Coordinates of C-alpha atoms in Angstrom, one line a residue:
Chain A
M714 CA -43.3 148.2 -188.8
T715 CA -44.2 148.7 -184.8
T716 CA -41.4 150.0 -182.9
L717 CA -39.0 146.7 -181.5
T718 CA -39.6 147.4 -178.1
D719 CA -43.6 146.9 -178.6
L720 CA -43.4 143.4 -180.3
T721 CA -44.7 140.3 -178.3
I722 CA -42.2 137.6 -177.9
A723 CA -44.1 135.8 -180.6
E724 CA -44.2 138.7 -183.0
A725 CA -40.5 139.2 -182.3
R726 CA -39.7 135.4 -182.9
D727 CA -41.4 135.6 -186.4
G728 CA -39.6 139.2 -187.4
L729 CA -36.5 137.6 -186.5
A730 CA -37.1 134.3 -188.5
R731 CA -38.1 136.7 -191.7
G732 CA -35.0 138.6 -191.0
A733 CA -37.0 141.8 -190.6
F734 CA -34.6 142.9 -187.8
S735 CA -31.5 141.0 -186.2
A736 CA -31.3 140.0 -182.6
V737 CA -28.7 142.8 -182.2
E738 CA -31.1 145.4 -183.5
L739 CA -33.4 144.1 -181.0
A740 CA -31.1 144.1 -178.4
E741 CA -29.4 147.9 -179.0
A742 CA -33.8 149.0 -178.9
H743 CA -34.1 147.6 -175.3
I744 CA -30.9 148.5 -174.1
A745 CA -31.6 152.4 -175.4
A746 CA -35.3 151.8 -173.6
I747 CA -33.8 150.8 -170.4
E748 CA -31.3 153.7 -170.2
K749 CA -34.2 156.0 -170.7
A750 CA -36.2 154.5 -168.1
R751 CA -34.0 154.5 -165.2
A752 CA -36.4 156.6 -163.0
L753 CA -38.6 153.2 -162.8
N754 CA -35.7 151.6 -161.2
A755 CA -36.8 148.3 -162.4
F756 CA -33.3 147.1 -162.8
I757 CA -30.4 146.6 -160.1
T758 CA -28.0 145.7 -162.8
E759 CA -27.9 146.3 -166.5
T760 CA -26.2 144.1 -168.3
P761 CA -25.8 145.8 -171.8
A762 CA -22.4 144.2 -172.8
R763 CA -24.0 140.9 -172.2
A764 CA -26.9 141.8 -174.0
R765 CA -24.9 142.8 -177.1
A766 CA -22.8 139.4 -176.8
D767 CA -25.8 137.2 -176.5
A768 CA -27.3 138.9 -179.2
A769 CA -24.7 138.6 -181.9
A770 CA -24.2 135.1 -180.9
S771 CA -27.9 134.5 -181.9
D772 CA -27.9 136.0 -185.0
A773 CA -24.6 133.9 -185.7
R774 CA -26.8 130.8 -184.6
R775 CA -29.6 131.7 -186.8
R776 CA -27.0 132.3 -189.9
A777 CA -26.2 128.8 -189.2
G778 CA -29.7 127.5 -189.1
T779 CA -29.6 126.6 -185.6
P780 CA -31.9 128.9 -183.8
G781 CA -33.3 128.0 -180.6
P782 CA -37.3 128.6 -179.4
L783 CA -36.3 132.0 -177.8
D784 CA -33.1 133.0 -180.0
G785 CA -32.6 136.6 -179.6
I786 CA -35.2 137.6 -177.8
P787 CA -34.4 140.3 -174.9
L788 CA -35.3 139.0 -171.5
A789 CA -35.1 140.4 -167.8
I790 CA -34.0 138.2 -165.2
K791 CA -35.4 138.8 -161.3
D792 CA -32.6 139.5 -159.2
L793 CA -33.4 136.2 -157.2
F794 CA -31.6 134.1 -160.2
C795 CA -27.9 133.3 -159.8
T796 CA -26.4 134.3 -162.8
E797 CA -22.6 133.1 -162.8
G798 CA -20.1 136.2 -162.7
V799 CA -23.1 138.6 -162.5
L800 CA -24.1 140.6 -159.4
T801 CA -26.9 138.6 -157.9
T802 CA -28.4 140.6 -154.6
A803 CA -31.8 139.4 -154.0
A804 CA -32.3 143.1 -153.3
S805 CA -30.7 142.7 -149.9
R806 CA -27.8 144.6 -148.3
I807 CA -26.5 141.3 -146.9
L808 CA -25.5 139.9 -150.6
D809 CA -23.6 142.7 -151.1
G810 CA -21.1 141.9 -153.8
F811 CA -22.1 138.5 -154.4
R812 CA -21.0 137.3 -157.9
P813 CA -22.3 133.9 -158.1
T814 CA -19.8 131.1 -159.4
Y815 CA -22.5 128.9 -160.9
E816 CA -25.7 129.5 -163.2
S817 CA -29.0 128.7 -161.9
T818 CA -30.7 125.8 -164.0
I819 CA -33.6 128.5 -165.3
T820 CA -31.3 130.9 -166.3
A821 CA -29.0 128.4 -167.9
Q822 CA -32.0 126.9 -170.1
L823 CA -33.2 130.3 -171.2
H824 CA -29.6 131.1 -172.1
A825 CA -29.2 127.4 -173.9
A826 CA -32.9 128.5 -175.8
G827 CA -31.3 131.6 -177.1
G828 CA -32.6 134.2 -174.7
V829 CA -30.9 137.4 -174.3
M830 CA -30.1 139.0 -170.9
M831 CA -31.0 142.4 -170.4
G832 CA -29.9 142.7 -166.9
K833 CA -31.4 141.7 -163.2
T834 CA -34.5 143.0 -162.0
N835 CA -35.5 144.8 -158.6
L836 CA -37.7 142.9 -156.1
D837 CA -38.6 143.1 -152.7
E838 CA -35.6 142.1 -150.2
F839 CA -35.5 138.2 -150.7
A840 CA -38.9 138.4 -152.5
M841 CA -40.5 139.3 -149.1
G842 CA -43.2 141.6 -150.1
S843 CA -46.2 142.9 -152.4
S844 CA -44.9 146.4 -153.5
N845 CA -41.5 146.3 -154.0
E846 CA -40.7 148.8 -151.4
T847 CA -38.5 146.7 -149.3
S848 CA -35.5 146.7 -151.9
H849 CA -32.4 147.7 -150.4
Y850 CA -31.9 149.5 -154.0
G851 CA -34.7 151.5 -153.5
P852 CA -38.5 151.2 -154.6
V853 CA -39.6 150.3 -158.3
E854 CA -42.1 152.5 -160.1
N855 CA -44.8 151.4 -161.5
P856 CA -45.3 152.5 -165.4
W857 CA -48.7 153.1 -165.0
R858 CA -50.2 156.2 -163.3
R859 CA -53.5 156.9 -162.3
T860 CA -55.9 159.3 -164.5
G861 CA -55.2 162.7 -163.4
D862 CA -52.9 162.0 -160.7
N863 CA -49.2 161.8 -161.0
R864 CA -48.1 160.1 -157.6
P865 CA -45.8 157.3 -158.0
L866 CA -47.4 153.8 -158.0
V867 CA -46.2 150.7 -156.8
P868 CA -45.7 147.7 -159.1
G869 CA -46.8 144.9 -156.8
G870 CA -44.2 142.5 -155.4
S871 CA -42.1 140.9 -154.8
S872 CA -41.1 140.6 -158.7
G873 CA -42.1 144.4 -159.4
G874 CA -39.0 145.3 -161.3
S875 CA -39.5 142.4 -163.7
A876 CA -43.6 143.3 -164.0
A877 CA -42.1 147.2 -164.6
A878 CA -39.5 145.8 -167.2
V879 CA -42.3 144.0 -169.1
A880 CA -45.3 146.4 -168.9
G881 CA -42.4 149.5 -169.6
R882 CA -41.3 148.2 -172.7
L883 CA -37.8 147.2 -171.4
A884 CA -37.8 143.5 -172.2
L885 CA -40.3 141.2 -173.9
G886 CA -40.5 138.8 -170.9
A887 CA -39.0 138.5 -167.7
T888 CA -38.6 135.8 -165.2
G889 CA -40.3 136.2 -161.7
T890 CA -40.6 133.9 -158.6
D891 CA -43.8 133.5 -156.8
T892 CA -44.2 132.2 -153.1
G893 CA -47.3 133.7 -152.5
G894 CA -48.4 135.6 -155.3
S895 CA -44.8 137.4 -156.3
I896 CA -45.5 136.6 -159.7
R897 CA -49.4 137.1 -160.5
Q898 CA -50.0 140.2 -158.1
P899 CA -47.1 142.1 -159.8
A900 CA -48.7 141.4 -163.6
A901 CA -52.1 142.2 -162.6
F902 CA -50.9 145.6 -160.8
C903 CA -48.6 146.5 -164.5
G904 CA -51.0 145.0 -166.7
I905 CA -49.0 141.9 -168.1
V906 CA -49.6 138.3 -168.1
G907 CA -47.7 136.2 -165.1
I908 CA -47.9 132.1 -164.6
K909 CA -47.0 130.5 -161.3
P910 CA -46.3 126.9 -162.7
T911 CA -47.4 123.8 -160.3
Y912 CA -44.5 123.5 -157.7
G913 CA -41.9 121.2 -159.2
R914 CA -42.4 122.2 -162.7
C915 CA -39.6 124.5 -163.2
S916 CA -36.0 123.8 -161.0
R917 CA -35.8 126.0 -157.9
W918 CA -31.8 125.0 -158.3
G919 CA -29.8 128.3 -157.9
I920 CA -32.8 130.6 -157.1
V921 CA -32.2 132.3 -153.6
A922 CA -34.5 130.5 -151.4
F923 CA -37.1 132.4 -149.6
A924 CA -39.7 129.3 -148.4
S925 CA -38.8 126.2 -150.4
S926 CA -42.0 124.3 -150.1
L927 CA -43.8 127.2 -151.9
D928 CA -41.2 129.1 -154.0
Q929 CA -41.7 128.7 -157.7
A930 CA -40.4 130.5 -160.8
G931 CA -42.4 131.3 -163.8
P932 CA -42.5 133.8 -166.8
M933 CA -43.8 137.5 -167.1
T934 CA -44.8 138.3 -170.3
R935 CA -47.2 140.7 -172.6
S936 CA -49.2 138.0 -174.0
V937 CA -50.6 134.6 -172.9
R938 CA -48.8 133.2 -175.9
D939 CA -45.5 134.4 -174.9
A940 CA -46.2 133.2 -171.5
A941 CA -46.7 129.4 -172.9
I942 CA -43.4 130.0 -174.9
M943 CA -41.2 131.3 -172.0
L944 CA -42.8 128.7 -169.7
G945 CA -41.7 125.9 -172.1
A946 CA -38.1 127.0 -172.1
M947 CA -38.2 127.1 -168.1
S948 CA -39.7 124.3 -167.6
G949 CA -38.1 120.5 -167.0
F950 CA -36.7 117.9 -164.4
D951 CA -33.4 119.2 -163.1
A952 CA -31.8 116.4 -160.6
K953 CA -30.2 119.2 -158.8
D954 CA -33.5 119.9 -157.6
S955 CA -34.9 117.4 -155.0
T956 CA -38.3 118.4 -155.5
S957 CA -38.4 118.6 -159.2
A958 CA -40.8 116.9 -161.0
D959 CA -39.6 114.2 -163.6
M960 CA -42.6 114.7 -166.1
P961 CA -42.6 115.3 -169.4
V962 CA -42.9 118.9 -170.7
P963 CA -46.0 119.9 -172.8
D964 CA -46.1 121.9 -175.6
F965 CA -47.7 124.6 -174.0
E966 CA -48.1 126.8 -176.9
A967 CA -50.0 123.8 -178.9
A968 CA -52.8 124.4 -175.9
L969 CA -53.9 127.7 -176.7
T970 CA -56.4 126.3 -179.2
G971 CA -59.1 128.8 -178.3
D972 CA -61.5 125.9 -177.4
I973 CA -62.7 125.7 -174.0
R974 CA -66.3 124.5 -174.7
G975 CA -67.7 122.2 -172.0
L976 CA -64.9 123.0 -169.5
R977 CA -66.3 123.6 -166.3
V978 CA -65.3 126.5 -164.6
G979 CA -65.3 126.9 -160.8
I980 CA -66.0 130.3 -159.1
P981 CA -65.4 129.9 -155.4
K982 CA -68.1 131.7 -153.1
E983 CA -65.4 131.9 -150.1
Y984 CA -63.4 134.7 -152.5
Q985 CA -66.3 137.1 -152.4
V986 CA -64.3 138.6 -149.4
D987 CA -66.0 141.1 -147.1
G988 CA -65.1 144.8 -148.6
M989 CA -64.4 143.7 -152.4
S990 CA -65.0 146.4 -154.3
A991 CA -67.6 147.1 -156.8
E992 CA -65.1 147.0 -159.8
I993 CA -63.4 143.8 -158.7
R994 CA -66.8 142.1 -158.2
N995 CA -67.7 143.5 -161.9
L996 CA -64.2 142.5 -163.3
W997 CA -65.1 139.1 -162.0
D998 CA -68.5 139.0 -163.2
D999 CA -67.0 139.8 -166.8
G1000 CA -64.8 137.1 -166.5
I1001 CA -67.5 134.7 -165.7
A1002 CA -69.5 136.0 -168.7
W1003 CA -66.6 135.8 -170.9
M1004 CA -65.9 132.1 -170.3
K1005 CA -69.7 131.3 -170.7
A1006 CA -69.7 132.8 -174.1
A1007 CA -66.7 131.0 -175.3
G1008 CA -68.9 127.7 -174.0
A1009 CA -67.4 126.9 -170.7
I1010 CA -69.7 126.4 -167.7
P1011 CA -69.3 128.4 -165.0
V1012 CA -70.0 126.3 -161.5
E1013 CA -70.2 127.4 -157.9
V1014 CA -67.8 125.9 -155.6
S1015 CA -66.5 125.8 -151.8
L1016 CA -63.0 126.3 -150.9
P1017 CA -64.0 126.3 -147.2
H1018 CA -60.6 127.0 -145.5
T1019 CA -59.8 130.0 -147.6
R1020 CA -60.0 132.5 -145.2
Y1021 CA -57.4 130.7 -143.1
A1022 CA -54.8 130.5 -146.2
L1023 CA -52.9 134.0 -145.1
P1024 CA -52.4 133.0 -141.4
T1025 CA -51.2 129.6 -142.5
Y1026 CA -48.9 131.3 -145.3
Y1027 CA -47.5 133.8 -142.5
I1028 CA -46.4 131.0 -140.2
I1029 CA -45.1 128.5 -143.0
A1030 CA -43.2 131.3 -145.1
P1031 CA -41.5 132.8 -142.2
A1032 CA -40.7 129.6 -140.4
E1033 CA -39.1 128.0 -143.6
A1034 CA -37.4 131.6 -144.2
S1035 CA -35.9 131.8 -140.9
S1036 CA -34.1 128.4 -141.7
N1037 CA -33.2 129.2 -145.2
L1038 CA -31.7 132.8 -144.3
A1039 CA -29.6 131.1 -141.5
R1040 CA -26.8 130.8 -144.4
Y1041 CA -26.1 134.5 -144.3
D1042 CA -23.6 134.4 -141.4
G1043 CA -21.0 136.6 -143.2
V1044 CA -18.4 133.8 -143.6
R1045 CA -19.2 132.4 -147.2
Y1046 CA -20.6 135.2 -149.3
G1047 CA -21.7 138.9 -149.1
L1048 CA -21.6 141.4 -146.1
R1049 CA -19.5 140.7 -143.2
V1050 CA -19.8 143.4 -140.3
D1051 CA -16.8 142.4 -137.6
G1052 CA -17.2 141.7 -134.2
E1053 CA -15.3 140.4 -131.2
T1054 CA -16.2 137.0 -131.4
L1055 CA -17.7 134.7 -134.0
D1056 CA -21.2 135.4 -132.4
Q1057 CA -20.9 138.9 -132.3
M1058 CA -19.9 138.9 -136.2
Y1059 CA -22.7 136.8 -136.8
E1060 CA -25.1 139.2 -135.3
N1061 CA -23.7 142.4 -136.5
T1062 CA -23.4 140.8 -140.1
R1063 CA -27.2 139.9 -140.0
G1064 CA -28.2 142.8 -138.0
A1065 CA -26.9 145.4 -140.7
G1066 CA -27.4 143.2 -143.2
F1067 CA -31.2 142.3 -143.4
G1068 CA -33.6 145.4 -143.8
R1069 CA -37.3 145.7 -141.5
E1070 CA -39.5 143.5 -143.3
V1071 CA -37.0 140.6 -143.8
R1072 CA -36.1 140.8 -140.1
R1073 CA -39.5 140.8 -139.2
R1074 CA -40.0 137.5 -140.8
I1075 CA -37.1 135.8 -139.5
L1076 CA -38.0 136.7 -135.9
I1077 CA -41.5 135.7 -136.6
G1078 CA -40.4 132.5 -138.1
T1079 CA -37.7 131.6 -135.1
Y1080 CA -40.7 132.2 -132.7
V1081 CA -42.9 129.7 -134.3
L1082 CA -40.4 127.5 -134.6
S1083 CA -38.9 127.8 -131.0
A1084 CA -39.3 125.2 -127.9
G1085 CA -43.1 125.5 -126.7
Y1086 CA -44.6 126.9 -130.0
Y1087 CA -43.8 124.5 -132.6
D1088 CA -46.9 122.6 -132.2
A1089 CA -49.2 125.2 -131.6
Y1090 CA -48.2 127.3 -134.7
Y1091 CA -45.9 125.6 -137.2
I1092 CA -47.7 122.2 -136.7
K1093 CA -51.0 123.5 -136.7
A1094 CA -50.2 125.8 -139.8
Q1095 CA -49.1 122.2 -141.5
R1096 CA -52.5 120.8 -140.6
V1097 CA -54.5 124.0 -141.8
R1098 CA -52.3 123.8 -144.9
A1099 CA -53.2 120.1 -145.7
L1100 CA -57.0 121.0 -145.1
I1101 CA -56.6 124.3 -147.8
A1102 CA -55.2 121.6 -150.4
R1103 CA -57.8 119.1 -149.6
D1104 CA -60.3 122.0 -150.3
F1105 CA -58.7 122.3 -153.8
T1106 CA -58.8 118.4 -154.4
E1107 CA -62.5 118.1 -153.5
A1108 CA -63.2 121.3 -155.9
F1109 CA -61.4 119.8 -158.8
K1110 CA -63.4 116.7 -158.6
S1111 CA -66.5 119.1 -160.4
V1112 CA -64.6 121.4 -162.1
D1113 CA -61.4 121.8 -164.2
L1114 CA -60.5 125.4 -163.4
L1115 CA -61.1 128.0 -161.3
L1116 CA -61.5 131.6 -161.5
T1117 CA -61.2 134.5 -159.5
P1118 CA -59.9 138.2 -159.3
T1119 CA -56.0 138.3 -158.9
A1120 CA -55.8 140.9 -156.4
P1121 CA -58.2 142.8 -154.1
S1122 CA -57.4 146.2 -155.6
D1123 CA -55.5 148.0 -158.4
A1124 CA -52.0 149.5 -157.9
F1125 CA -51.7 151.6 -154.8
A1126 CA -49.2 154.6 -154.0
Q1127 CA -45.8 154.0 -152.9
G1128 CA -45.8 154.6 -149.1
D1129 CA -49.7 153.7 -148.6
K1130 CA -49.3 150.5 -147.1
S1131 CA -45.5 150.1 -145.8
N1132 CA -46.2 150.8 -142.2
D1133 CA -48.8 148.3 -141.8
P1134 CA -47.7 144.7 -142.6
I1135 CA -51.1 143.1 -142.4
A1136 CA -52.6 145.4 -144.6
M1137 CA -49.8 144.7 -147.0
Y1138 CA -50.3 141.0 -146.8
L1139 CA -54.3 141.1 -147.6
N1140 CA -52.7 141.7 -151.2
D1141 CA -52.0 138.1 -151.4
V1142 CA -55.4 136.9 -150.5
F1143 CA -56.5 135.5 -153.5
T1144 CA -53.0 134.1 -154.5
V1145 CA -51.8 132.2 -151.4
P1146 CA -54.3 129.5 -151.5
A1147 CA -53.0 128.0 -154.7
S1148 CA -49.3 128.6 -153.7
L1149 CA -50.1 126.4 -150.3
A1150 CA -51.6 123.9 -152.4
G1151 CA -48.7 123.9 -155.0
L1152 CA -51.0 124.7 -157.8
P1153 CA -50.7 126.5 -161.3
A1154 CA -52.0 129.8 -161.4
M1155 CA -51.8 132.6 -163.7
S1156 CA -53.1 136.3 -163.7
V1157 CA -54.3 137.8 -166.9
P1158 CA -55.0 141.5 -167.4
A1159 CA -58.9 141.9 -168.1
G1160 CA -59.9 145.7 -167.4
L1161 CA -59.2 148.8 -166.2
S1162 CA -60.5 150.3 -162.6
S1163 CA -61.9 153.9 -162.7
A1164 CA -58.6 155.4 -161.9
G1165 CA -57.2 154.0 -165.3
L1166 CA -55.1 151.0 -163.7
P1167 CA -54.9 147.5 -164.9
L1168 CA -56.9 144.9 -163.1
G1169 CA -56.2 141.1 -163.5
L1170 CA -58.2 137.9 -163.5
H1171 CA -57.0 134.7 -162.0
L1172 CA -56.9 131.2 -162.8
I1173 CA -56.2 128.3 -161.1
G1174 CA -55.8 124.6 -162.5
R1175 CA -55.1 121.3 -161.5
A1176 CA -51.6 120.4 -160.6
F1177 CA -49.4 119.9 -163.9
D1178 CA -52.5 121.1 -165.9
E1179 CA -50.9 124.4 -167.2
E1180 CA -52.3 123.6 -170.3
T1181 CA -56.0 124.3 -169.3
V1182 CA -55.0 127.2 -167.5
L1183 CA -53.2 128.6 -170.4
R1184 CA -56.1 127.9 -173.0
A1185 CA -58.5 129.5 -170.7
A1186 CA -56.3 132.4 -170.3
G1187 CA -55.8 132.5 -173.8
V1188 CA -60.0 132.9 -174.2
L1189 CA -60.0 135.7 -171.3
E1190 CA -57.4 137.8 -172.9
R1191 CA -59.1 137.8 -176.5
A1192 CA -62.4 138.4 -174.7
A1193 CA -61.1 141.3 -172.6
G1194 CA -59.2 142.8 -175.7
F1195 CA -57.0 144.6 -173.1
T1196 CA -55.0 147.2 -175.3
A1197 CA -54.2 150.0 -172.8
R1198 CA -50.5 150.6 -172.2
P1199 CA -48.8 152.8 -169.3
A1200 CA -48.3 156.3 -170.3
S1201 CA -45.3 157.2 -172.1
R1202 CA -42.5 157.8 -169.5
D1203 CA -40.4 160.0 -171.8
Chain B
M87 CA -50.0 135.3 -127.4
A88 CA -48.3 138.7 -126.9
V89 CA -44.4 139.3 -127.5
D90 CA -42.9 141.7 -124.9
K91 CA -39.5 142.9 -125.1
D92 CA -37.7 140.3 -123.6
T93 CA -39.2 137.8 -126.0
V94 CA -37.9 139.6 -128.8
T95 CA -34.6 139.7 -127.3
R96 CA -34.5 136.0 -127.2
I97 CA -35.5 135.5 -130.5
A98 CA -33.4 137.9 -131.9
R99 CA -30.4 136.2 -130.1
L100 CA -31.7 132.8 -131.4
A101 CA -31.7 134.4 -134.9
R102 CA -28.3 136.0 -134.4
I103 CA -29.5 139.3 -135.4
Q104 CA -28.4 142.2 -133.6
V105 CA -31.5 144.3 -132.9
P106 CA -30.6 147.6 -131.3
D107 CA -32.3 148.4 -127.9
A108 CA -34.8 151.2 -129.3
D109 CA -36.2 148.6 -131.8
R110 CA -37.2 146.1 -129.5
A111 CA -40.2 147.2 -128.1
P112 CA -42.0 148.7 -131.1
L113 CA -40.8 145.2 -132.5
A114 CA -42.6 143.7 -129.8
A115 CA -45.8 145.4 -130.6
E116 CA -45.6 144.3 -134.6
L117 CA -45.3 141.0 -133.8
S118 CA -47.8 140.6 -131.4
N119 CA -49.8 142.2 -133.6
I120 CA -49.3 139.6 -136.5
L121 CA -49.1 136.7 -134.0
G122 CA -52.7 138.0 -132.7
W123 CA -54.0 137.8 -136.3
I124 CA -52.2 134.4 -137.0
E125 CA -54.2 132.9 -133.8
Q126 CA -57.5 132.9 -135.6
L127 CA -56.1 129.4 -136.8
G128 CA -57.0 128.2 -133.3
E129 CA -60.5 128.0 -134.9
V130 CA -59.8 125.4 -137.5
D131 CA -60.5 122.1 -136.3
T132 CA -57.6 120.1 -137.2
E133 CA -58.4 116.7 -135.2
G134 CA -56.8 113.8 -137.2
V135 CA -55.5 115.9 -139.5
A136 CA -51.8 114.9 -140.7
P137 CA -49.4 118.0 -141.2
L138 CA -48.7 118.7 -144.8
A139 CA -44.7 119.4 -145.2
S140 CA -44.8 119.0 -148.8
V141 CA -47.4 119.5 -151.7
V142 CA -45.2 117.0 -153.8
D143 CA -46.4 113.6 -153.7
M144 CA -43.1 111.9 -154.4
K145 CA -40.4 110.1 -152.7
L146 CA -37.1 111.8 -152.5
R147 CA -34.8 110.2 -155.2
W148 CA -31.5 107.9 -154.6
R149 CA -28.7 108.5 -157.0
A150 CA -25.7 106.4 -157.4
D151 CA -22.9 107.3 -154.7
A152 CA -20.4 108.8 -157.0
V153 CA -18.7 112.0 -156.7
D154 CA -19.9 114.3 -159.4
D155 CA -18.7 117.5 -158.4
G156 CA -15.9 118.9 -156.6
F157 CA -12.3 120.0 -156.7
I158 CA -13.4 123.6 -157.3
P159 CA -11.9 125.7 -153.8
D160 CA -11.3 128.7 -155.6
K161 CA -14.8 129.0 -156.9
V162 CA -16.3 127.9 -153.6
L163 CA -13.9 130.8 -151.6
A164 CA -14.5 133.1 -154.3
N165 CA -17.1 135.3 -152.6
A166 CA -15.7 134.9 -149.0
P167 CA -15.3 137.9 -147.2
D168 CA -12.1 136.5 -145.5
H169 CA -10.1 133.5 -146.2
H170 CA -6.8 131.8 -145.8
D171 CA -5.0 128.9 -147.3
G172 CA -8.1 127.3 -148.8
F173 CA -10.1 127.9 -145.6
F174 CA -12.9 130.2 -144.7
A175 CA -11.7 132.6 -142.0
V176 CA -13.6 133.7 -138.9
P177 CA -12.8 135.6 -135.9
K178 CA -10.7 133.4 -133.5
V179 CA -13.1 130.7 -131.5
V180 CA -10.4 129.0 -129.8
E181 CA -8.1 130.6 -127.0

């Protein structure tokens, strides 16, 4: 039998059903793995006691004959999801000591499905970053290393702890959130699968808000099937989220037929950006060839406003963040730094509580929303956003799906880009457009770079058509035959 | 649009964030750099394009005007840095 920590969710589900091992044994194997891998700094809070209790309850449910779809599966939860009674930090000092008195809808659904919570994973502060270096709790290390080079690499961000935990065999799946690429880019950097579903598919209630018109939760797993299983448990209408979609949740796993014959796959020519490396170009060509070999029809399409997606995002996301983060005032929760007056208390608290990148984005957001600049920046960005969304609508008149690379490079070393915000922002060049349009998009590990690091391919689908995205991702996964794994970190 | 140190001071005040004086000039340079990069949006012809605030094509839902929550003051106050008699406590604001 393979090691319990190497199983996929689907394999673990079958093993638990057969009685080959118990949920408690599965949880213990992961608790031990987490203890051994602390150098990765993937978790802000480990919850072994909770995991043991969840697992024992799961075994009892199974004996009673009433297991849920994720019963006994060890899951890591991004520390952006509020978990009742369990420290929730958003990787920010300003939420120091915050123990929510309520549970996010998604973690409640995962718990109801039988999931076992292993802990809360590290992230960029308030999910603002692409390298997991902005966390108040320190950077996360990618379990992968370059061939012949021992420097620690970033896991991507912002869901870097979740990606490192899944790639490093510390959980079978993890929750992520994606505002501009925060599930997909770390999935690509760590050699795992990550899907951002359609905006509205998964409830945002109880997730610490960054940019509310963009934020969307999704699963991070080691296989496409696992992503389908976990997405099913995370999806669904929630009256507590005003933008939740009141639509039935399809059986995502049943969508994995492996049959994409006749599917029209758009290749957006504007994604062939200046300076794209040969290995990313080759990976993309491989992806096109694999789809074609499986009977799909590649079609060149145009998304003319692609190059404006990043600057549009860097107006809209900070503007929404500056508004959302106004709630951290030292009054209701988290850090308070005293001052003579109420205003001084606010300023001292927020000055001490926010890190550099978060402060930078709040200031940009405040600026673009301030009198005299609102129309020139914010309204302008919303108009360009409409054009970006329209580009996709037009393209989807002639194709069923889009195929692109996930990220412009493989994982970089810690410190390489942390002093150049724009260089950091460019990591999300291929993921941000789908975020602005609210479309489902997914990264699948598809190959290794010359340095021996994972690279991902990216699929974008029509709104609420995760099934086609997953089906095509399954075909890519099989064709790529990605079996490489991070070097042992013992 | 170049942001200067005084502008940083002004927006930091609007955002209620204490920014140490030594950080303001470097921040002005960083923000100018980012805003300069953003200015390329000026090239896009958006005449007649309606601003997109939400990708969700839906009307906000109505619900029955009924109380479905409340009576949990202890939970509401559980994380407050300071509270008295069921209220959040802050520095004195009225003389």
